Amino acid sequence: MSVQTTILNLPEEELVQPGNRACSGCGLGLIYRTALKALGEKTILVVPPSCLTVLQGVHPVAATKLPCLNVVFASTAAAATGVVAAMRARKKDDVTVVAFAGDGGTSDIGIQALSGACERGDDFIYICYDNEAYMNTGVQRSGTTPKGALTTTTPYVGKAQASKNVPAIIAAHGIEYVATASAAYPIDLYDKVKKAMSHKGVRYIHVHTPCPAGWGFDAQYTIKIGQLAVESGMYDLYEIENGVKKLTGPSSKLLTKNRVPVKDFLSTQVRFKALKKEDAEALQAQTEAKWEAYKAEFSTQ
Amino acid sequence: MHIIESGNTAAAHGVRLARAQVIAAYPITPQTPLTEKLSEFVAAGELDAQYIPVESEHSALSVCIAASSAGARAFTGTSANGLLYMYEQVNWAAGARLPIVMCVANRGVGAPWTIWNDHQDSMSQRDTGWIQIYACDHQQIIDSVLQGFRLAESVNIPVMVCYDGYILSHTYMPFELPKAETVDAFLPPYAPEDALDPDKPCNLNTVTLPDIRPDVDGEMAPGYMDIRHSLQVDMRGAIDVLVSIDQEFEKQFGRGGKPLVEDYRCEDAEVIAIAIGSLSYQMRVVVDRLREEGLKVGSAGVRLYRPFPDQAVVKLLSGAKQVAVFEKAVSYGNQGPLYTDIKSALYPQTNRPEIHNYILGLGGREIKTEELVNILRDTCRGQGPAEDTPKFIGIRI
Amino acid sequence: MKKCTCLKSNSRSGPGDGGKTGSWRVLRPVLDESRCIPAKTGKKACFSCWLYCPDGVVSRTIPPKIDITYCKGCGICAQQCPTGAIEMVEETVLAKEEEE
């Protein structure tokens, strides 16, 4: 029987250096710090242009203690494939290869390479930290920007389209392990990274990443807002292991517990201030419909 | 042992003998049989490599860049639009100083679509920092792949081995298949010191500032321009390295001696025709014909195009009265790239030949030997084109 | 033959890539040990501040210690502390106190 992860038994060692260039209160900072504790030192990272590139440091100082390959935007999953192939060629089978990309680099420009890698069954973990826009270049809309959100390229009235459901797209490739997680629930994320490490082929984890600068809230609320996203039922924590989907952590509790109103999450961020009343109500209705369906789907959970 | 095989197969044998460890390629005419042959070698256990059937050419070079950074000998092959699709990665591989070898089965670029041979694809890459070697026959294809890996790993610069699509890739010729033991002695395993490794963690190619900056030990580390300048310096140095490698190759395999420019009957030539690839061998037929007419004509093929072997070119050409540069590419809005490079190399010389530029064979348009004979004969009679602008040969409409 | 110069962009790990990021702060987290669970009980417990710090500048010790050279002052630790043991105090106030 495996030991439950708690704050006390999480690895203490930091594999990220302090004094890095991440924004104050950055959701990615917590995701990265936590994921690296799960992955450990026998890891090679692959990182496309994104906030993480900057967090990891400007030449010649690295804020990451792990070996890392910076790659061009569209190529993350293909590069991870290449590192895995080299590890095989060099008979270094105990090295974990991890692609760590943002939502833009995953759902938009990077999706072709990721799809190819999933289909080929290349052996690496892909972590997408989703702050729901191209944050590194100044908050432009991406495929995962939610409907109604203000960004610099969806100004005044907000994004017209709903966000792309990337985990579902990746799950449709039939890979062994797909999970969603959140910066606000680091222990759940840690467990999912650990579980991903025990699987083969591409393993995909999509992590909701509150961003104070891009979403428009004070940095101290990063965790609280991330928790509201989950507790309102708008963002779900789940894993799909060998095709079987299961809600995890606070999301599984929502099957029987009351959800926080969606507007309590939306009202915390400047990016939703242009959202019309009827659109907010529609989001509430959609969330409720989704959870009605979940109750039937996960009745035996 | 001599075999009769296609140019693509010659390239595949080169990659097999070089013991490439990671191969990622995407099919595109006329490269396709090369990638098929490689997957056959791997599937049959004749080549111990990871063969990655990537979903695009951009990913093909991405896999190679990553694999090479992580310490594996990597190879890809492509043509035309496939090469253009990976263009940002072509630049990346050079700046990252990775010893990748890529074969380009030369083909014209769209628009409009063409599948036939010219040199516009690889010529468009001449500024990227890749070493470019052009093969003129199947023996040179396989030999250049082997020399390519050795050169790349000596100077940490990627090497593009180019050969004419269809004209070389799909035709059959006899060539010597080198012995594996001889190749192994010539090309040791790839074992870079700074490969990605958890035992020696390093963050590769992150944002690099305009200026220098101290590292974690307080030592000044190069800025972007210093790193790029280093590529230029080492590329120029690669000319001598290739000459030295070719000398060693000649000792081991019995072939070589002219790795930079391959001249033919130029010793007393007053008119020299110069070209790249199989066209330079077609020129030899032209030269022989005109020599029979008593005309002092010679021809040459530029084998190493980047870095540009300016000294070798000047040495060959400055004694001639006239030079005719024939090429299958044009820098639109200006002249043929080879012509520009040759003129630039000749500029400081006191004795400079008259030099003419001919563009031909685009999109595989047939290059008739008779037409070449007429052009060179006119040139000998002082009837070359009047203007400095390139003359297009074989235009119909 | 000239030796290859082969300059590359290879970076090695070290702190402070962004400088002493403590200089970013407007507010500094100050821990009241009388309210802090591990400090009060002397036992390994809670450590929410350690868990949620995006920069890993809080130590998982009794009591937790915050590295003010690098702490960016985001205030997440104060928000997440279940007993309100961390107060975000204006740097200008603390600077004045330190002067005196």
CSV table of N, CA and C in Angstrom, one decimal, chain C residues 4-57:
chain,number,residue,atom,x,y,z
C,4,CYS,N,39.0,25.1,-32.9
C,4,CYS,CA,37.6,25.5,-32.9
C,4,CYS,C,37.3,26.4,-31.7
C,5,THR,N,36.6,27.5,-31.9
C,5,THR,CA,36.3,28.4,-30.8
C,5,THR,C,35.0,27.9,-30.1
C,6,CYS,N,34.1,27.5,-30.9
C,6,CYS,CA,32.8,26.8,-30.4
C,6,CYS,C,32.2,27.4,-29.2
C,7,LEU,N,31.8,28.7,-29.3
C,7,LEU,CA,31.1,29.3,-28.2
C,7,LEU,C,29.7,28.8,-28.2
C,8,LYS,N,29.1,28.6,-27.0
C,8,LYS,CA,27.7,28.2,-26.9
C,8,LYS,C,27.0,28.9,-25.8
C,9,SER,N,25.7,28.8,-25.9
C,9,SER,CA,24.8,29.4,-24.8
C,9,SER,C,24.5,28.3,-23.8
C,10,ASN,N,25.4,28.0,-22.9
C,10,ASN,CA,25.2,27.0,-21.9
C,10,ASN,C,25.2,27.7,-20.6
C,11,SER,N,24.1,27.5,-19.8
C,11,SER,CA,23.9,28.2,-18.5
C,11,SER,C,24.0,27.2,-17.4
C,12,ARG,N,24.7,27.6,-16.3
C,12,ARG,CA,24.7,26.7,-15.1
C,12,ARG,C,24.0,27.3,-14.0
C,13,SER,N,23.5,26.4,-13.1
C,13,SER,CA,22.6,26.7,-12.0
C,13,SER,C,23.2,27.6,-11.0
C,14,GLY,N,22.4,28.6,-10.6
C,14,GLY,CA,22.9,29.5,-9.5
C,14,GLY,C,21.7,30.4,-9.1
C,15,PRO,N,21.7,30.9,-7.8
C,15,PRO,CA,20.6,31.8,-7.4
C,15,PRO,C,20.7,33.2,-8.0
C,16,GLY,N,19.6,33.9,-7.9
C,16,GLY,CA,19.7,35.3,-8.2
C,16,GLY,C,19.8,35.7,-9.7
C,17,ASP,N,19.3,34.8,-10.6
C,17,ASP,CA,19.4,35.2,-12.0
C,17,ASP,C,18.7,36.5,-12.2
C,18,GLY,N,17.6,36.8,-11.5
C,18,GLY,CA,16.9,38.0,-11.6
C,18,GLY,C,17.4,39.1,-10.6
C,19,GLY,N,18.5,38.8,-10.1
C,19,GLY,CA,19.1,39.8,-9.1
C,19,GLY,C,18.6,39.4,-7.7
C,20,LYS,N,18.7,40.3,-6.7
C,20,LYS,CA,18.2,40.1,-5.4
C,20,LYS,C,16.7,40.5,-5.4
C,21,THR,N,15.9,39.5,-5.7
C,21,THR,CA,14.5,39.8,-6.0
C,21,THR,C,13.7,40.3,-4.8
C,22,GLY,N,14.4,40.3,-3.6
C,22,GLY,CA,13.8,40.9,-2.4
C,22,GLY,C,13.5,42.4,-2.7
C,23,SER,N,14.3,42.9,-3.6
C,23,SER,CA,14.1,44.4,-3.9
C,23,SER,C,12.8,44.6,-4.6
C,24,TRP,N,12.1,43.6,-5.1
C,24,TRP,CA,10.8,43.8,-5.7
C,24,TRP,C,9.7,44.1,-4.7
C,25,ARG,N,10.0,43.8,-3.4
C,25,ARG,CA,8.9,43.8,-2.4
C,25,ARG,C,8.4,45.2,-2.1
C,26,VAL,N,7.1,45.3,-1.9
C,26,VAL,CA,6.5,46.5,-1.3
C,26,VAL,C,6.1,46.1,0.1
C,27,LEU,N,5.7,44.9,0.3
C,27,LEU,CA,5.3,44.3,1.6
C,27,LEU,C,6.2,43.1,1.9
C,28,ARG,N,6.5,43.0,3.2
C,28,ARG,CA,7.4,41.9,3.6
C,28,ARG,C,6.6,41.0,4.5
C,29,PRO,N,6.6,39.7,4.3
C,29,PRO,CA,6.0,38.8,5.3
C,29,PRO,C,6.7,38.7,6.6
C,30,VAL,N,6.0,38.9,7.7
C,30,VAL,CA,6.5,38.8,9.0
C,30,VAL,C,5.8,37.7,9.8
C,31,LEU,N,6.5,36.8,10.3
C,31,LEU,CA,5.9,35.6,11.0
C,31,LEU,C,5.8,35.9,12.5
C,32,ASP,N,4.6,35.7,13.0
C,32,ASP,CA,4.3,35.8,14.5
C,32,ASP,C,4.4,34.4,15.0
C,33,GLU,N,5.5,34.0,15.7
C,33,GLU,CA,5.7,32.7,16.2
C,33,GLU,C,4.7,32.2,17.2
C,34,SER,N,4.0,33.2,17.8
C,34,SER,CA,3.0,32.8,18.8
C,34,SER,C,1.8,32.3,18.2
C,35,ARG,N,1.6,32.5,16.9
C,35,ARG,CA,0.4,32.0,16.2
C,35,ARG,C,0.8,30.9,15.2
C,36,CYS,N,2.0,30.7,14.9
C,36,CYS,CA,2.5,29.7,14.0
C,36,CYS,C,2.4,28.3,14.6
C,37,ILE,N,1.7,27.4,14.0
C,37,ILE,CA,1.5,26.1,14.6
C,37,ILE,C,2.8,25.3,14.9
C,38,PRO,N,3.7,25.1,13.9
C,38,PRO,CA,4.9,24.4,14.2
C,38,PRO,C,5.8,25.1,15.3
C,39,ALA,N,5.8,26.5,15.2
C,39,ALA,CA,6.6,27.3,16.2
C,39,ALA,C,6.0,27.1,17.6
C,40,LYS,N,4.6,27.1,17.7
C,40,LYS,CA,3.9,27.0,19.0
C,40,LYS,C,4.1,25.7,19.6
C,41,THR,N,3.9,24.6,18.8
C,41,THR,CA,3.8,23.3,19.3
C,41,THR,C,5.2,22.6,19.3
C,42,GLY,N,6.1,23.2,18.6
C,42,GLY,CA,7.5,22.6,18.5
C,42,GLY,C,7.4,21.3,17.7
C,43,LYS,N,6.3,21.1,16.9
C,43,LYS,CA,6.2,19.8,16.2
C,43,LYS,C,6.1,20.1,14.7
C,44,LYS,N,6.5,19.1,13.9
C,44,LYS,CA,6.4,19.3,12.4
C,44,LYS,C,4.9,19.2,12.0
C,45,ALA,N,4.4,20.4,11.6
C,45,ALA,CA,3.0,20.4,11.3
C,45,ALA,C,2.7,21.6,10.4
C,46,CYS,N,1.5,21.7,9.8
C,46,CYS,CA,1.1,22.7,8.9
C,46,CYS,C,2.1,22.9,7.8
C,47,PHE,N,3.0,24.0,7.9
C,47,PHE,CA,4.0,24.3,6.8
C,47,PHE,C,3.3,24.7,5.5
C,48,SER,N,2.1,25.3,5.6
C,48,SER,CA,1.4,25.7,4.4
C,48,SER,C,2.2,26.8,3.7
C,49,CYS,N,2.9,27.7,4.5
C,49,CYS,CA,3.7,28.7,3.9
C,49,CYS,C,4.8,28.1,3.0
C,50,TRP,N,5.4,27.0,3.5
C,50,TRP,CA,6.4,26.4,2.7
C,50,TRP,C,5.8,25.8,1.5
C,51,LEU,N,4.6,25.1,1.6
C,51,LEU,CA,4.0,24.4,0.5
C,51,LEU,C,3.7,25.4,-0.6
C,52,TYR,N,3.1,26.5,-0.3
C,52,TYR,CA,2.5,27.4,-1.3
C,52,TYR,C,3.4,28.5,-1.8
C,53,CYS,N,4.6,28.6,-1.3
C,53,CYS,CA,5.5,29.7,-1.8
C,53,CYS,C,5.9,29.4,-3.2
C,54,PRO,N,5.6,30.3,-4.2
C,54,PRO,CA,5.9,30.0,-5.6
C,54,PRO,C,7.5,30.0,-5.8
C,55,ASP,N,8.2,30.7,-4.9
C,55,ASP,CA,9.6,30.8,-5.1
C,55,ASP,C,10.5,29.9,-4.2
C,56,GLY,N,9.8,29.1,-3.3
C,56,GLY,CA,10.5,28.2,-2.5
C,56,GLY,C,11.5,28.9,-1.5
C,57,VAL,N,11.1,30.1,-1.1
C,57,VAL,CA,12.0,30.8,-0.2
C,57,VAL,C,11.6,30.7,1.3
